[in-house]
PDB file of N, CA and C in Angstrom:
ATOM      1  N   MET A   1       0.095  -1.955 -22.511  1.00 82.00           N
ATOM      2  CA  MET A   1       0.316  -1.368 -21.208  1.00 82.00           C
ATOM      3  C   MET A   1      -0.730  -1.908 -20.234  1.00 82.00           C
ATOM      4  N   GLN A   2      -0.274  -2.311 -19.068  1.00 86.00           N
ATOM      5  CA  GLN A   2      -1.191  -2.836 -18.056  1.00 86.00           C
ATOM      6  C   GLN A   2      -1.850  -1.692 -17.297  1.00 86.00           C
ATOM      7  N   SER A   3      -3.064  -1.936 -16.855  1.00 94.00           N
ATOM      8  CA  SER A   3      -3.727  -0.932 -16.038  1.00 94.00           C
ATOM      9  C   SER A   3      -3.462  -1.228 -14.566  1.00 94.00           C
ATOM     10  N   ARG A   4      -3.455  -0.195 -13.794  1.00 95.00           N
ATOM     11  CA  ARG A   4      -3.168  -0.315 -12.370  1.00 95.00           C
ATOM     12  C   ARG A   4      -4.281  -1.096 -11.677  1.00 95.00           C
ATOM     13  N   PRO A   5      -3.921  -2.061 -10.830  1.00 96.00           N
ATOM     14  CA  PRO A   5      -4.944  -2.827 -10.117  1.00 96.00           C
ATOM     15  C   PRO A   5      -5.573  -1.989  -9.002  1.00 96.00           C
ATOM     16  N   ALA A   6      -6.678  -2.468  -8.494  1.00 97.00           N
ATOM     17  CA  ALA A   6      -7.305  -1.816  -7.342  1.00 97.00           C
ATOM     18  C   ALA A   6      -6.403  -1.994  -6.128  1.00 97.00           C
ATOM     19  N   LEU A   7      -6.357  -0.987  -5.291  1.00 98.00           N
ATOM     20  CA  LEU A   7      -5.532  -1.038  -4.080  1.00 98.00           C
ATOM     21  C   LEU A   7      -6.331  -1.730  -2.980  1.00 98.00           C
ATOM     22  N   THR A   8      -6.056  -3.015  -2.801  1.00 98.00           N
ATOM     23  CA  THR A   8      -6.759  -3.814  -1.800  1.00 98.00           C
ATOM     24  C   THR A   8      -5.758  -4.651  -1.024  1.00 98.00           C
ATOM     25  N   ALA A   9      -6.219  -5.253   0.040  1.00 97.00           N
ATOM     26  CA  ALA A   9      -5.371  -6.123   0.858  1.00 97.00           C
ATOM     27  C   ALA A   9      -5.008  -7.412   0.124  1.00 97.00           C
ATOM     28  N   ALA A  10      -5.574  -7.643  -1.052  1.00 97.00           N
ATOM     29  CA  ALA A  10      -5.252  -8.836  -1.833  1.00 97.00           C
ATOM     30  C   ALA A  10      -3.988  -8.666  -2.677  1.00 97.00           C
ATOM     31  N   LEU A  11      -3.477  -7.446  -2.784  1.00 97.00           N
ATOM     32  CA  LEU A  11      -2.246  -7.205  -3.547  1.00 97.00           C
ATOM     33  C   LEU A  11      -1.045  -7.805  -2.833  1.00 97.00           C
ATOM     34  N   SER A  12       0.010  -8.029  -3.588  1.00 98.00           N
ATOM     35  CA  SER A  12       1.288  -8.425  -2.980  1.00 98.00           C
ATOM     36  C   SER A  12       2.110  -7.157  -2.752  1.00 98.00           C
ATOM     37  N   GLY A  13       3.126  -7.286  -1.932  1.00 98.00           N
ATOM     38  CA  GLY A  13       4.026  -6.162  -1.707  1.00 98.00           C
ATOM     39  C   GLY A  13       4.703  -5.713  -2.990  1.00 98.00           C
ATOM     40  N   VAL A  14       5.029  -6.666  -3.854  1.00 97.00           N
ATOM     41  CA  VAL A  14       5.668  -6.354  -5.138  1.00 97.00           C
ATOM     42  C   VAL A  14       4.734  -5.508  -5.997  1.00 97.00           C
ATOM     43  N   GLU A  15       3.470  -5.890  -6.071  1.00 97.00           N
ATOM     44  CA  GLU A  15       2.504  -5.119  -6.853  1.00 97.00           C
ATOM     45  C   GLU A  15       2.301  -3.729  -6.260  1.00 97.00           C
ATOM     46  N   LEU A  16       2.277  -3.629  -4.950  1.00 98.00           N
ATOM     47  CA  LEU A  16       2.124  -2.319  -4.318  1.00 98.00           C
ATOM     48  C   LEU A  16       3.277  -1.411  -4.730  1.00 98.00           C
ATOM     49  N   ARG A  17       4.493  -1.937  -4.701  1.00 97.00           N
ATOM     50  CA  ARG A  17       5.675  -1.136  -5.050  1.00 97.00           C
ATOM     51  C   ARG A  17       5.740  -0.813  -6.546  1.00 97.00           C
ATOM     52  N   ARG A  18       5.107  -1.611  -7.358  1.00 97.00           N
ATOM     53  CA  ARG A  18       5.183  -1.456  -8.813  1.00 97.00           C
ATOM     54  C   ARG A  18       4.434  -0.235  -9.334  1.00 97.00           C
ATOM     55  N   TRP A  19       3.378   0.168  -8.642  1.00 98.00           N
ATOM     56  CA  TRP A  19       2.492   1.217  -9.124  1.00 98.00           C
ATOM     57  C   TRP A  19       2.590   2.470  -8.269  1.00 98.00           C
ATOM     58  N   TYR A  20       2.138   3.586  -8.836  1.00 97.00           N
ATOM     59  CA  TYR A  20       2.079   4.851  -8.105  1.00 97.00           C
ATOM     60  C   TYR A  20       0.751   4.919  -7.363  1.00 97.00           C
ATOM     61  N   TRP A  21       0.824   5.268  -6.077  1.00 98.00           N
ATOM     62  CA  TRP A  21      -0.371   5.434  -5.243  1.00 98.00           C
ATOM     63  C   TRP A  21      -0.267   6.774  -4.541  1.00 98.00           C
ATOM     64  N   THR A  22      -1.374   7.445  -4.364  1.00 98.00           N
ATOM     65  CA  THR A  22      -1.351   8.695  -3.608  1.00 98.00           C
ATOM     66  C   THR A  22      -1.269   8.377  -2.118  1.00 98.00           C
ATOM     67  N   LEU A  23      -0.849   9.356  -1.353  1.00 98.00           N
ATOM     68  CA  LEU A  23      -0.784   9.180   0.096  1.00 98.00           C
ATOM     69  C   LEU A  23      -2.172   8.880   0.655  1.00 98.00           C
ATOM     70  N   ALA A  24      -3.191   9.531   0.116  1.00 98.00           N
ATOM     71  CA  ALA A  24      -4.562   9.287   0.586  1.00 98.00           C
ATOM     72  C   ALA A  24      -4.975   7.834   0.350  1.00 98.00           C
ATOM     73  N   GLU A  25      -4.618   7.284  -0.801  1.00 98.00           N
ATOM     74  CA  GLU A  25      -4.944   5.883  -1.094  1.00 98.00           C
ATOM     75  C   GLU A  25      -4.221   4.942  -0.140  1.00 98.00           C
ATOM     76  N   LEU A  26      -2.928   5.198   0.072  1.00 99.00           N
ATOM     77  CA  LEU A  26      -2.142   4.356   0.976  1.00 99.00           C
ATOM     78  C   LEU A  26      -2.666   4.441   2.403  1.00 99.00           C
ATOM     79  N   THR A  27      -3.018   5.646   2.825  1.00 98.00           N
ATOM     80  CA  THR A  27      -3.536   5.843   4.179  1.00 98.00           C
ATOM     81  C   THR A  27      -4.851   5.091   4.375  1.00 98.00           C
ATOM     82  N   ALA A  28      -5.729   5.156   3.393  1.00 98.00           N
ATOM     83  CA  ALA A  28      -7.014   4.454   3.494  1.00 98.00           C
ATOM     84  C   ALA A  28      -6.806   2.944   3.604  1.00 98.00           C
ATOM     85  N   LEU A  29      -5.901   2.394   2.798  1.00 99.00           N
ATOM     86  CA  LEU A  29      -5.629   0.961   2.870  1.00 99.00           C
ATOM     87  C   LEU A  29      -5.016   0.606   4.216  1.00 99.00           C
ATOM     88  N   ALA A  30      -4.067   1.411   4.665  1.00 99.00           N
ATOM     89  CA  ALA A  30      -3.416   1.141   5.951  1.00 99.00           C
ATOM     90  C   ALA A  30      -4.440   1.113   7.079  1.00 99.00           C
ATOM     91  N   ARG A  31      -5.336   2.067   7.100  1.00 98.00           N
ATOM     92  CA  ARG A  31      -6.363   2.104   8.153  1.00 98.00           C
ATOM     93  C   ARG A  31      -7.264   0.876   8.080  1.00 98.00           C
ATOM     94  N   SER A  32      -7.611   0.457   6.881  1.00 98.00           N
ATOM     95  CA  SER A  32      -8.492  -0.708   6.747  1.00 98.00           C
ATOM     96  C   SER A  32      -7.793  -1.999   7.169  1.00 98.00           C
ATOM     97  N   MET A  33      -6.458  -2.012   7.087  1.00 98.00           N
ATOM     98  CA  MET A  33      -5.683  -3.203   7.460  1.00 98.00           C
ATOM     99  C   MET A  33      -5.136  -3.129   8.883  1.00 98.00           C
ATOM    100  N   GLY A  34      -5.320  -1.991   9.550  1.00 98.00           N
ATOM    101  CA  GLY A  34      -4.790  -1.837  10.895  1.00 98.00           C
ATOM    102  C   GLY A  34      -3.298  -1.553  10.936  1.00 98.00           C
ATOM    103  N   VAL A  35      -2.757  -1.051   9.837  1.00 98.00           N
ATOM    104  CA  VAL A  35      -1.333  -0.700   9.760  1.00 98.00           C
ATOM    105  C   VAL A  35      -1.179   0.754  10.207  1.00 98.00           C
ATOM    106  N   PRO A  36      -0.191   1.048  11.064  1.00 98.00           N
ATOM    107  CA  PRO A  36       0.005   2.435  11.510  1.00 98.00           C
ATOM    108  C   PRO A  36       0.226   3.381  10.325  1.00 98.00           C
ATOM    109  N   VAL A  37      -0.362   4.572  10.389  1.00 98.00           N
ATOM    110  CA  VAL A  37      -0.283   5.526   9.283  1.00 98.00           C
ATOM    111  C   VAL A  37       0.714   6.652   9.528  1.00 98.00           C
ATOM    112  N   ARG A  38       1.477   6.586  10.605  1.00 95.00           N
ATOM    113  CA  ARG A  38       2.434   7.650  10.915  1.00 95.00           C
ATOM    114  C   ARG A  38       3.589   7.642   9.909  1.00 95.00           C
ATOM    115  N   GLY A  39       4.298   8.773   9.847  1.00 94.00           N
ATOM    116  CA  GLY A  39       5.462   8.870   8.970  1.00 94.00           C
ATOM    117  C   GLY A  39       5.089   9.337   7.577  1.00 94.00           C
ATOM    118  N   GLY A  40       6.073   9.349   6.712  1.00 96.00           N
ATOM    119  CA  GLY A  40       5.881   9.812   5.345  1.00 96.00           C
ATOM    120  C   GLY A  40       5.343   8.734   4.425  1.00 96.00           C
ATOM    121  N   LYS A  41       5.153   9.125   3.188  1.00 98.00           N
ATOM    122  CA  LYS A  41       4.573   8.225   2.192  1.00 98.00           C
ATOM    123  C   LYS A  41       5.448   6.996   1.961  1.00 98.00           C
ATOM    124  N   ALA A  42       6.753   7.188   1.848  1.00 98.00           N
ATOM    125  CA  ALA A  42       7.653   6.056   1.584  1.00 98.00           C
ATOM    126  C   ALA A  42       7.626   5.054   2.736  1.00 98.00           C
ATOM    127  N   ALA A  43       7.645   5.560   3.961  1.00 98.00           N
ATOM    128  CA  ALA A  43       7.612   4.675   5.131  1.00 98.00           C
ATOM    129  C   ALA A  43       6.287   3.923   5.196  1.00 98.00           C
ATOM    130  N   LEU A  44       5.207   4.615   4.904  1.00 98.00           N
ATOM    131  CA  LEU A  44       3.887   3.981   4.912  1.00 98.00           C
ATOM    132  C   LEU A  44       3.810   2.897   3.839  1.00 98.00           C
ATOM    133  N   ALA A  45       4.322   3.186   2.657  1.00 98.00           N
ATOM    134  CA  ALA A  45       4.300   2.202   1.572  1.00 98.00           C
ATOM    135  C   ALA A  45       5.102   0.958   1.952  1.00 98.00           C
ATOM    136  N   GLU A  46       6.228   1.139   2.611  1.00 98.00           N
ATOM    137  CA  GLU A  46       7.042  -0.011   3.027  1.00 98.00           C
ATOM    138  C   GLU A  46       6.338  -0.837   4.103  1.00 98.00           C
ATOM    139  N   ARG A  47       5.683  -0.170   5.059  1.00 98.00           N
ATOM    140  CA  ARG A  47       4.921  -0.900   6.078  1.00 98.00           C
ATOM    141  C   ARG A  47       3.784  -1.688   5.437  1.00 98.00           C
ATOM    142  N   LEU A  48       3.111  -1.070   4.485  1.00 98.00           N
ATOM    143  CA  LEU A  48       2.022  -1.764   3.795  1.00 98.00           C
ATOM    144  C   LEU A  48       2.543  -2.955   3.000  1.00 98.00           C
ATOM    145  N   ALA A  49       3.640  -2.773   2.291  1.00 98.00           N
ATOM    146  CA  ALA A  49       4.211  -3.873   1.508  1.00 98.00           C
ATOM    147  C   ALA A  49       4.577  -5.037   2.420  1.00 98.00           C
ATOM    148  N   ALA A  50       5.171  -4.734   3.563  1.00 98.00           N
ATOM    149  CA  ALA A  50       5.536  -5.787   4.519  1.00 98.00           C
ATOM    150  C   ALA A  50       4.287  -6.491   5.039  1.00 98.00           C
ATOM    151  N   ALA A  51       3.242  -5.728   5.332  1.00 98.00           N
ATOM    152  CA  ALA A  51       1.999  -6.320   5.832  1.00 98.00           C
ATOM    153  C   ALA A  51       1.334  -7.185   4.753  1.00 98.00           C
ATOM    154  N   LEU A  52       1.367  -6.729   3.517  1.00 98.00           N
ATOM    155  CA  LEU A  52       0.759  -7.494   2.424  1.00 98.00           C
ATOM    156  C   LEU A  52       1.497  -8.802   2.174  1.00 98.00           C
ATOM    157  N   ASP A  53       2.809  -8.788   2.370  1.00 97.00           N
ATOM    158  CA  ASP A  53       3.608  -9.998   2.159  1.00 97.00           C
ATOM    159  C   ASP A  53       3.569 -10.936   3.358  1.00 97.00           C
ATOM    160  N   GLY A  54       2.931 -10.482   4.431  1.00 92.00           N
ATOM    161  CA  GLY A  54       2.735 -11.331   5.598  1.00 92.00           C
ATOM    162  C   GLY A  54       3.904 -11.338   6.498  1.00 92.00           C
TER     163      GLY A  54
END
């Protein structure tokens, strides 16, 4: 079994979607990347995945 990677801007969108992240973790990453944090967890995760994939 693989262990979950650290949640950083170096992840790909695929890796972000592969693992479970808390809303607090996603919000912290979004703020550090300048991604808007509005909306629910699913919307935030999709915005982050898009930003990570460039």
